[in-house]
mmCIF file of C-alpha atoms in Angstrom:
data_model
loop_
_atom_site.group_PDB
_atom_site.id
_atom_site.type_symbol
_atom_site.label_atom_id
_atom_site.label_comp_id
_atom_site.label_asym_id
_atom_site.label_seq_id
_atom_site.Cartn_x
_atom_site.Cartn_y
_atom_site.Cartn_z
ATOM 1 C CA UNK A 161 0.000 0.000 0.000
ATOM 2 C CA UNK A 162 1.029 3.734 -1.024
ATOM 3 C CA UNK A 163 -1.109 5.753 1.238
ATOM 4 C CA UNK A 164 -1.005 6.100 4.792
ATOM 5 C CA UNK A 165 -3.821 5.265 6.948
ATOM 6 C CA UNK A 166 -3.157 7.757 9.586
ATOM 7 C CA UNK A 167 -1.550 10.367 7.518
ATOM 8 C CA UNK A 168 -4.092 10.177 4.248
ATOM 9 C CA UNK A 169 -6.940 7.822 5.270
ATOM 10 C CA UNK A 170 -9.083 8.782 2.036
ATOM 11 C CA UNK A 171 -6.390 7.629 -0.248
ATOM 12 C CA UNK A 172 -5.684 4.584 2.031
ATOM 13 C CA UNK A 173 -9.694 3.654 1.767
ATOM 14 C CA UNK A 174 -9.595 4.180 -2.138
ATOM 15 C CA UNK A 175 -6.297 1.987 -2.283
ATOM 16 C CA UNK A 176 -8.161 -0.902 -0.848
ATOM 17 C CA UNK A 177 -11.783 -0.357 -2.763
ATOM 18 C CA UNK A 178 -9.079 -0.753 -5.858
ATOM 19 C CA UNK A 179 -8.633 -4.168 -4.557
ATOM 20 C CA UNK A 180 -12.301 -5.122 -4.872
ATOM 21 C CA UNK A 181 -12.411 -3.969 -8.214
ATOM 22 C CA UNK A 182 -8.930 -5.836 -9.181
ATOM 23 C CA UNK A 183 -10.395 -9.115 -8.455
ATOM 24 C CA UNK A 184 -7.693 -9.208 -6.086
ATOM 25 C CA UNK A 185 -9.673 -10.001 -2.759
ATOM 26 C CA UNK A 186 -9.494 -14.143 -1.485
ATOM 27 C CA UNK A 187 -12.756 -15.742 -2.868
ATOM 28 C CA UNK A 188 -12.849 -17.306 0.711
ATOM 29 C CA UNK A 189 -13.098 -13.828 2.481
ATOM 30 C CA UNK A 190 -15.462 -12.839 -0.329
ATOM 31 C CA UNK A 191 -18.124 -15.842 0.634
ATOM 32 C CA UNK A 192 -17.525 -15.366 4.731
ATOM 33 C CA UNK A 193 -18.273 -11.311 4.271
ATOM 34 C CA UNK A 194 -21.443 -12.094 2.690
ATOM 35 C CA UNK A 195 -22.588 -14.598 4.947
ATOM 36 C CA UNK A 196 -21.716 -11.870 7.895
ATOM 37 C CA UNK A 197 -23.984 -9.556 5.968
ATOM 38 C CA UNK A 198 -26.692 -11.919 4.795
ATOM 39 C CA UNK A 199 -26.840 -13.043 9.296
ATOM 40 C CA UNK A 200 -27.058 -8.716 9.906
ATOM 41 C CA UNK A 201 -30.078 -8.327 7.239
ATOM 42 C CA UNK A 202 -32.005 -11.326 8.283
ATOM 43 C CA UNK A 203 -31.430 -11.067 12.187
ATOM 44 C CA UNK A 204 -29.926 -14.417 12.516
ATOM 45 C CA UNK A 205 -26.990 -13.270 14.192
ATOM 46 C CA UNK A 206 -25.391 -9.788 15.219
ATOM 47 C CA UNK A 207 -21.910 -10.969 16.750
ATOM 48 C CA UNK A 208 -19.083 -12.806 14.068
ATOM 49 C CA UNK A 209 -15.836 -14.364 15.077
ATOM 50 C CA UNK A 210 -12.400 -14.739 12.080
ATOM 51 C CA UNK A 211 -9.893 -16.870 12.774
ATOM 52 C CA UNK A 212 -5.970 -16.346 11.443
ATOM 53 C CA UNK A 213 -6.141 -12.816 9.868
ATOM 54 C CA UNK A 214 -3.910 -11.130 8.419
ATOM 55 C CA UNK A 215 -1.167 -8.849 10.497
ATOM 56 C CA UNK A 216 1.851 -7.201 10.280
ATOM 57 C CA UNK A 217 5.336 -9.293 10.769
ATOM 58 C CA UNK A 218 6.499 -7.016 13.022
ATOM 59 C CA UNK A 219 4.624 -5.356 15.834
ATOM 60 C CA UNK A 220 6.121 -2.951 18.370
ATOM 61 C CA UNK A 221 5.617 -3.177 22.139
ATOM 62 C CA UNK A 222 3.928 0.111 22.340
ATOM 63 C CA UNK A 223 4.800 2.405 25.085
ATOM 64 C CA UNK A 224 2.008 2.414 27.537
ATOM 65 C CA UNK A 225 2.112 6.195 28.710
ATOM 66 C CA UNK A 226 1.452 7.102 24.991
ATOM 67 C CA UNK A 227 0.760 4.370 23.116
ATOM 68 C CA UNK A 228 -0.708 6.176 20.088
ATOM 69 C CA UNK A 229 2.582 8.402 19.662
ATOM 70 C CA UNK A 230 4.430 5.277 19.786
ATOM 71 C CA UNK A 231 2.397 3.373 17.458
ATOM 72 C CA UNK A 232 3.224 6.786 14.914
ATOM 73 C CA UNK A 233 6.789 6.237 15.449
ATOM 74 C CA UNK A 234 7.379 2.549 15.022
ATOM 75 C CA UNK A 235 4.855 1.301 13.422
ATOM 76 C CA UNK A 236 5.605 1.444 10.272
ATOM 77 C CA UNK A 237 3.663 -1.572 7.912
ATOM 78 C CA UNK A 238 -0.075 -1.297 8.120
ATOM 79 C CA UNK A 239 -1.452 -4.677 7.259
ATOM 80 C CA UNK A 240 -3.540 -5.071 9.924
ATOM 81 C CA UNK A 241 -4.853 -1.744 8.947
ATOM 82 C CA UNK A 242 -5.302 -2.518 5.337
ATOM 83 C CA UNK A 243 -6.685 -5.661 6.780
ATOM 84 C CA UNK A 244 -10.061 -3.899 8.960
ATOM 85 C CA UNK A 245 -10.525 -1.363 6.388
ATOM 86 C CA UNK A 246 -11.319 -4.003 3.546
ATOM 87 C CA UNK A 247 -13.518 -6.028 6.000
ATOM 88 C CA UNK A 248 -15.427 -2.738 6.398
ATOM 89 C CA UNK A 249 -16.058 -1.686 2.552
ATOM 90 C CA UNK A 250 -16.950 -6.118 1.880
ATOM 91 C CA UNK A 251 -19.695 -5.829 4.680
ATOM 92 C CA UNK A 252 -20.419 -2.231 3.582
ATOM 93 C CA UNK A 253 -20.276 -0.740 6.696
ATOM 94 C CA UNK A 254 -18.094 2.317 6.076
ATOM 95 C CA UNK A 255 -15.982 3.678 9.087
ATOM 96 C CA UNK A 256 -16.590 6.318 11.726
ATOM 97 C CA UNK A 257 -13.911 8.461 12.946
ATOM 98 C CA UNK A 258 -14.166 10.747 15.467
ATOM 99 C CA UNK A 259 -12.532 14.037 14.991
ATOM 100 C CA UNK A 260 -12.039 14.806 18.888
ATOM 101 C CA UNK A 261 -10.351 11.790 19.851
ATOM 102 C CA UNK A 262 -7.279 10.183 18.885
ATOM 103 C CA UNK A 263 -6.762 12.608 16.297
ATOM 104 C CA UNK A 264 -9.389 11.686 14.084
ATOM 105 C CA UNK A 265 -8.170 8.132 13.284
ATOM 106 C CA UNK A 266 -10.216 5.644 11.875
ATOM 107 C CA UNK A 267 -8.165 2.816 13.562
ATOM 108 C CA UNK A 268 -8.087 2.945 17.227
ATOM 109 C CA UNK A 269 -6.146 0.870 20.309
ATOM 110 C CA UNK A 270 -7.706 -0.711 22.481
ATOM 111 C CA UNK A 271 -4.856 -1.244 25.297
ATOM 112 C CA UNK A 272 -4.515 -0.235 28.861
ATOM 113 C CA UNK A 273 -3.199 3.389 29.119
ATOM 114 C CA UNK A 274 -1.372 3.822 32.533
ATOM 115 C CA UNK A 275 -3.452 7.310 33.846
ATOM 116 C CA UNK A 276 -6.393 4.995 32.869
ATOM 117 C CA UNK A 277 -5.649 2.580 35.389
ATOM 118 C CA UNK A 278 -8.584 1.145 37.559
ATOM 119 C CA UNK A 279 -11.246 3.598 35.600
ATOM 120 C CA UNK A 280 -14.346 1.885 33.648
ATOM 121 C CA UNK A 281 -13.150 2.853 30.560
ATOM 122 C CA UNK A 282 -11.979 0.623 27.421
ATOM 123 C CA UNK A 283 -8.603 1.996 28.002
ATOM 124 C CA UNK A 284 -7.843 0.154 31.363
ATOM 125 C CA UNK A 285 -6.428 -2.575 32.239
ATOM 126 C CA UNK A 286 -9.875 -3.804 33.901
ATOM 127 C CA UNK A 287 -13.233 -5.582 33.343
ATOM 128 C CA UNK A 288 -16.006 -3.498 31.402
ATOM 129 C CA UNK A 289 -19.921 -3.768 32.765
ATOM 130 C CA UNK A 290 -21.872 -4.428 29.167
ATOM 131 C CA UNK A 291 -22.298 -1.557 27.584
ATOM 132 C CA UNK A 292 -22.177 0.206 24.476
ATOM 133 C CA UNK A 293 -19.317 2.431 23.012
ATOM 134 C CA UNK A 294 -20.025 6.556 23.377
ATOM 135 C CA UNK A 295 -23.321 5.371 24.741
ATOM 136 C CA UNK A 296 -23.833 9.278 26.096
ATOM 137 C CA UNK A 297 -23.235 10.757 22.825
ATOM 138 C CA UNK A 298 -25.114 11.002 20.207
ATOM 139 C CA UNK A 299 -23.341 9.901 17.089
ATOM 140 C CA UNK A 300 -22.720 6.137 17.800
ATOM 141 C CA UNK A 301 -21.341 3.583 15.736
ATOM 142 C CA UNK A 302 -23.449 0.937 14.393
ATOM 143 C CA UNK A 303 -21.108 -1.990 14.432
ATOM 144 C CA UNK A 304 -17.500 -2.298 16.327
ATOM 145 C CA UNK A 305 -14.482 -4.495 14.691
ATOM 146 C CA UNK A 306 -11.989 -5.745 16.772
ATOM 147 C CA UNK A 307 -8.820 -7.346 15.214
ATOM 148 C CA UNK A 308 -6.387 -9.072 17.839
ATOM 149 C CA UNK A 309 -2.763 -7.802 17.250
ATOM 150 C CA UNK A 310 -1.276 -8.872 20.719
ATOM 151 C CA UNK A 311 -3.477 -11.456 22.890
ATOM 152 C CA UNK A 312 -0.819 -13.127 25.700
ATOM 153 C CA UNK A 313 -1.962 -17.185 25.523
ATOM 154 C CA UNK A 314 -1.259 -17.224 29.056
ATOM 155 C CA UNK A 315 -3.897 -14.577 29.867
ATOM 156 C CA UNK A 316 -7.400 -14.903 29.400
ATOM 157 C CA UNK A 317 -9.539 -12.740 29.056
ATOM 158 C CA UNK A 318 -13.436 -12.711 27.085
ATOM 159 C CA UNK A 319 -15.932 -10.268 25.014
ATOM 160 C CA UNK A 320 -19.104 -11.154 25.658
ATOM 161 C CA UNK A 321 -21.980 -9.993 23.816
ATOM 162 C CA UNK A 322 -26.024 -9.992 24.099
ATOM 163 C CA UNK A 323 -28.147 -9.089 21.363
ATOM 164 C CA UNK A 324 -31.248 -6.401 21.395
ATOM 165 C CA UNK A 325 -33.499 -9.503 20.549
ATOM 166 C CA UNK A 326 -32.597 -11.436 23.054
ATOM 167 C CA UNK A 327 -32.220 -8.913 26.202
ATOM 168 C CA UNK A 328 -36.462 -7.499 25.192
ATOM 169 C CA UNK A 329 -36.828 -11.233 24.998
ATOM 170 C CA UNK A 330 -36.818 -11.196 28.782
ATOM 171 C CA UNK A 331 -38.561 -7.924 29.348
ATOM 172 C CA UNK A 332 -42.352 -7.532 29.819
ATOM 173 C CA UNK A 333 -44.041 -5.237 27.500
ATOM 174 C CA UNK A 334 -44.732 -2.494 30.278
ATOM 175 C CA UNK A 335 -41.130 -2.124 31.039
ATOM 176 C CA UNK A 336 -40.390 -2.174 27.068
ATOM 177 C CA UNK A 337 -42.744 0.425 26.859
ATOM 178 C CA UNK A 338 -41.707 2.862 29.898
ATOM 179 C CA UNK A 339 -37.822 2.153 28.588
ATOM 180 C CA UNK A 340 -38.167 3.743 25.455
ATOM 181 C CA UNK A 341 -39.218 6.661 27.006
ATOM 182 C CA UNK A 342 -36.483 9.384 28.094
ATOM 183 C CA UNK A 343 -36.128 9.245 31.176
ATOM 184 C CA UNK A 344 -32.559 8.700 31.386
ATOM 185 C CA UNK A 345 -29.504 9.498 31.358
ATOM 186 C CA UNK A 346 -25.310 8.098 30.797
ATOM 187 C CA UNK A 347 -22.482 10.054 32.273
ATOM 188 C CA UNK A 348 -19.906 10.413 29.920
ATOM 189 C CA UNK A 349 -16.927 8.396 29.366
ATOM 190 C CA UNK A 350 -13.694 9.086 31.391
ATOM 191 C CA UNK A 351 -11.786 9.632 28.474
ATOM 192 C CA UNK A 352 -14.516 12.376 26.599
ATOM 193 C CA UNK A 353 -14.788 14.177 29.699
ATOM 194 C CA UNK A 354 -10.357 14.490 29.956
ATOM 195 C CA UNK A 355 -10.633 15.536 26.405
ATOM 196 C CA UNK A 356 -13.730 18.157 27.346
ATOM 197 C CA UNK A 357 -14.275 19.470 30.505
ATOM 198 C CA UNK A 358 -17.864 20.066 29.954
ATOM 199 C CA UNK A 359 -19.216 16.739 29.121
ATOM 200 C CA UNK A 360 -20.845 15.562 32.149
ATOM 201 C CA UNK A 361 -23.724 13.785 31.470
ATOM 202 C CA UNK A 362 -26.267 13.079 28.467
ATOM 203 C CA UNK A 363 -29.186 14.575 27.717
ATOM 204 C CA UNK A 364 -32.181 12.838 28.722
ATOM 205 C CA UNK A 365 -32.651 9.844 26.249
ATOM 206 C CA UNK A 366 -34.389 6.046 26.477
ATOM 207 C CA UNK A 367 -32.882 2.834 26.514
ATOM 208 C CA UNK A 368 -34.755 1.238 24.243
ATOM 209 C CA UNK A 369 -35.445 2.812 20.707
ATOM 210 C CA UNK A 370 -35.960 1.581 17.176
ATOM 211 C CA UNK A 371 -37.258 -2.173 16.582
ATOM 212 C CA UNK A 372 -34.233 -3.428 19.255
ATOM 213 C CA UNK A 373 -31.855 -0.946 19.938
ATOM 214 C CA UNK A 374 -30.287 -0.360 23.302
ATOM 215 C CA UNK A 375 -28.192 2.890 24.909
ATOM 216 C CA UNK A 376 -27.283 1.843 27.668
ATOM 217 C CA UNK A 377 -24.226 1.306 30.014
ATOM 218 C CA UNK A 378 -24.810 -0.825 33.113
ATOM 219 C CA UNK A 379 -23.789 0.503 36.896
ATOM 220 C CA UNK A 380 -23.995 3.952 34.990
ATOM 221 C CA UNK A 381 -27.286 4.605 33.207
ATOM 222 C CA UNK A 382 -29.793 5.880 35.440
ATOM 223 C CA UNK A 383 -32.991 7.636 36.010
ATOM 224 C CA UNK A 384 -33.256 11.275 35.253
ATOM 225 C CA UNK A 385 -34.905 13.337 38.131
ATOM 226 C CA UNK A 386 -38.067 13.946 37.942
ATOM 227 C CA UNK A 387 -39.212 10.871 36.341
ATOM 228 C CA UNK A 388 -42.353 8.939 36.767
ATOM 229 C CA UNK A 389 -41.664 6.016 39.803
ATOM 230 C CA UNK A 390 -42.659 3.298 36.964
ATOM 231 C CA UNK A 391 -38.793 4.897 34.943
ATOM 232 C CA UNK A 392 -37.013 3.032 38.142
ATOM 233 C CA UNK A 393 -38.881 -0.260 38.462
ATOM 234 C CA UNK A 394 -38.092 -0.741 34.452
ATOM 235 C CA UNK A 395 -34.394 -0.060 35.125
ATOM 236 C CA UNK A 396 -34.339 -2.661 37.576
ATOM 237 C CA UNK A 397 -36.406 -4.953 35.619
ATOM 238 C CA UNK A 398 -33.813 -4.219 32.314
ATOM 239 C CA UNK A 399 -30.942 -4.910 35.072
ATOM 240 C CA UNK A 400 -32.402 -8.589 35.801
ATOM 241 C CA UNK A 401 -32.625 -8.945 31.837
ATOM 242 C CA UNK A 402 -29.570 -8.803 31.423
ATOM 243 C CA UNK A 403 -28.907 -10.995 33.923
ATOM 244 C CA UNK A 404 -30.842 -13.656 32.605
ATOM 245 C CA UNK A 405 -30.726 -13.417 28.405
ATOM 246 C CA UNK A 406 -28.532 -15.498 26.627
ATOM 247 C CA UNK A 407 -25.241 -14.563 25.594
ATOM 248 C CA UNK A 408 -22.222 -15.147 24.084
ATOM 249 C CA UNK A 409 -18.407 -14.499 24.394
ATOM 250 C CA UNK A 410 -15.736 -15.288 22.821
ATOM 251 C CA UNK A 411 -11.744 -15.347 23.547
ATOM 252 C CA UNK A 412 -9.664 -12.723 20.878
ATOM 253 C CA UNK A 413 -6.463 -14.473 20.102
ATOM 254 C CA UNK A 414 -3.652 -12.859 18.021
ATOM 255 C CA UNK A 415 -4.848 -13.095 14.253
ATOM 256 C CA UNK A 416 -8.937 -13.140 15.543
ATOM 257 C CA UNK A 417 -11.262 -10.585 14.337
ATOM 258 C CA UNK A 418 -14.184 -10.246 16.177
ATOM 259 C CA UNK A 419 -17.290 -8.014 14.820
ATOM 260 C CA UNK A 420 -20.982 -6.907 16.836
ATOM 261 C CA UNK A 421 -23.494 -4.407 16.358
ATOM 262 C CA UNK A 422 -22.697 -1.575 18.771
ATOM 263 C CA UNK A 423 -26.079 -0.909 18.867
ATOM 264 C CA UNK A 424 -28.569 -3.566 18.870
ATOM 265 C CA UNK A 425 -26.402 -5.219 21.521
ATOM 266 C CA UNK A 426 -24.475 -5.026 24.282
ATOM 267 C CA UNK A 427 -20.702 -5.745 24.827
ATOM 268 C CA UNK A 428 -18.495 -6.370 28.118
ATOM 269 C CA UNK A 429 -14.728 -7.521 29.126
ATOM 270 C CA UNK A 430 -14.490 -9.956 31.606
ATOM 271 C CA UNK A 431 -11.421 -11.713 32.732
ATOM 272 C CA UNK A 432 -10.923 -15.315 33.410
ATOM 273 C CA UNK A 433 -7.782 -16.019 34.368
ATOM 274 C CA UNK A 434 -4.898 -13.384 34.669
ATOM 275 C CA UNK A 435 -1.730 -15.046 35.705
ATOM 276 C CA UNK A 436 0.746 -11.774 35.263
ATOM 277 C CA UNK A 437 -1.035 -8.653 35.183
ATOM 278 C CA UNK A 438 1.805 -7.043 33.623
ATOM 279 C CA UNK A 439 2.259 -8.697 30.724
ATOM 280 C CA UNK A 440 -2.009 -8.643 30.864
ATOM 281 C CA UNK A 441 -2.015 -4.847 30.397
ATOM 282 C CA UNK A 442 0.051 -5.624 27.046
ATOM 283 C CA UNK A 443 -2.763 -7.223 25.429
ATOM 284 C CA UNK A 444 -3.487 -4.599 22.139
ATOM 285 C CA UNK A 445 -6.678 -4.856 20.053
ATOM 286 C CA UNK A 446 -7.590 -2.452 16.933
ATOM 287 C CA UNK A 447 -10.292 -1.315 16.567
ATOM 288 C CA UNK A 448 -12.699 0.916 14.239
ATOM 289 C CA UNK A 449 -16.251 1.781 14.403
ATOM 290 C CA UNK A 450 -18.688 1.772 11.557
ATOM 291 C CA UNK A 451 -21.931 3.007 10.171
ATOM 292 C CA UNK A 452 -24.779 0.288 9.550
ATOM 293 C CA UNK A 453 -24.350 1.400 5.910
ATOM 294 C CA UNK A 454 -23.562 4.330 3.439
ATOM 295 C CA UNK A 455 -27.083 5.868 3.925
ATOM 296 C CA UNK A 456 -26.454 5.809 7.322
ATOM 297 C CA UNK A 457 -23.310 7.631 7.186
ATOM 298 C CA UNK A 458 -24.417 9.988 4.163
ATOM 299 C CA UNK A 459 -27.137 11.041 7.122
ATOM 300 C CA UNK A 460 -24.226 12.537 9.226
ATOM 301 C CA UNK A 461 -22.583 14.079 5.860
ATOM 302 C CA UNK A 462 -23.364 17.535 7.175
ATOM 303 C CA UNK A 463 -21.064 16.674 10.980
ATOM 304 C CA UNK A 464 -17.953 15.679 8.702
ATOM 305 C CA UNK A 465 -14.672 16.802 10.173
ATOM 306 C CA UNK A 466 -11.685 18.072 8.337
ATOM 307 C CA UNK A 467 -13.202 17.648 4.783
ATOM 308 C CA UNK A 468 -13.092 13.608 5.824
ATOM 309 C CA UNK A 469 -16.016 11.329 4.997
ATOM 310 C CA UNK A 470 -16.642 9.360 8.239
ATOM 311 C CA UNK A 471 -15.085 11.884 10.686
ATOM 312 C CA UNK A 472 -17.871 13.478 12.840
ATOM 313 C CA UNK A 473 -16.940 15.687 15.223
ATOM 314 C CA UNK A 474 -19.192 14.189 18.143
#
């Protein structure tokens, strides 16, 4: 690849689009994309696991006080890169970028960041309560990628993930009704409110909306004031849902790709068994968000960032 991901992301997209049009792309990855697209369309399933992708011979140990300067500096192949942004444009789910954090890049780390230490963010070193990604804001991604680029086999540690479907599954259809009202709201995440003092908490919004959509971060999404009494006995009710509806998790290994709605699901971290923390905290995933599809991103056209399709400045 000619283009730079971080540097020139448009030409980097168009590199890889060139691809599709070359014939060039592995009939194999072809045939699994559409089957993760035909599963989105019909319902059947909203969370898809890749074995043995593709990444980049040689990955640094990125400096934990700044990981995303070091990953500028010594990262210097982007396979892995290349890798997520052709998954995106063969599921047609274009990316999301988000011009206020991490300088606007479409690809993302997920690793522990030392002054995030013991915080409920995804940049600790901790578990995460299911939740979705910038549930207080209001642009959200409609589907989160995850490609494994450093997974310790010692360590283990699980995504787990519960569809819309099957959390209103367990919900009666008074609480379903009184949760899609707004009488809510999320504080924002530790790492929006370092980057902007005046993000405190949403606006008032529900937790349920569209057919089975769900905003919602547990141990932090709670009743607005001044809400009916019925706006806490559904939050409690939603709590024991969640509790109860089926889910499923799965282990990201070096080389795995894992993919979920952001949306129309929940997602947590849990670990299993952590043996050395240290070497723990080195586990690196990247990571981009994406829109359900291009009408879906063509609807935020008018919140573009920096003249770059994708880049809102939410």
């Amino acid at each position: 690849m000619r283009a730079h991901p971080y540097q020139d992301p448009l030409a980097f997209s168009r590199e890889i689009a060139a691809l599709v049009d070359r014939s060039a792309v592995p009939p194999a990855l072809l045939a699994v994309t559409r089957q993760v697209r035909a599963d989105r369309e019909s319902g059947r399933s909203y969370a898809h696991a890749l074995r043995n992708c593709p990444l980049d011979e040689d990955l640094p140990l990125l400096d934990q006080d700044d990981p995303l300067a070091d990953k500028y500096a010594r990262k210097t192949t982007f396979v892995a890169e290349a890798f997520l942004q052709l998954f995106g444009h063969l599921v047609g789910t274009p990316l999301l970028a988000y011009g206020t954090r991490f300088n606007g890049d479409f690809f993302i780390d997920v690793i522990a960041i030392n002054r995030y230490r013991g915080k409920q963010t995804g940049y600790s070193d901790g578990e995460l309560a299911f939740h979705n990604d910038r549930t207080a804001h209001q642009v959200r991604a409609d589907f989160i990628t995850l490609l494994g680029m450093r997974c310790p086999d010692t360590e283990v540690t699980y995504t787990g993930f519960v569809s819309g479907p099957n959390l209103l599954s367990m919900l009666g259809e008074r609480d379903r009704h009184t949760l899609r009202q707004p009488y809510f709201h999320t504080p924002f995440d530790v790492l929006s409110r370092d980057q902007n003092t005046a993000l405190t908490v949403s606006d008032n919004h529900p937790i349920l909306y569209d057919e089975h959509s769900v905003r919602y971060v547990d141990t932090h999404t709670t009743v607005s004031p001044d809400t009916p009494p019925e706006a806490k006995d559904a939050l409690i009710a939603l709590k024991n849902a969640l509790v109860r509806a089926e889910k499923v998790r799965h282990r990201i290994r070096t080389g795995d790709l894992l993919t979920f709605a952001n949306q129309e699901g929940l997602h947590n971290r849990e670990h299993l068994e952590i043996n050395d923390p240290d070497l723990a905290r080195t586990r690196w995933l990247l990571k981009t968000y994406g829109f359900r599809d291009r009408a879906s991103a063509d609807r935020y056209a008018d919140r573009w960032v920096g003249g770059v399709p994708g880049r809102v400045g939410d």
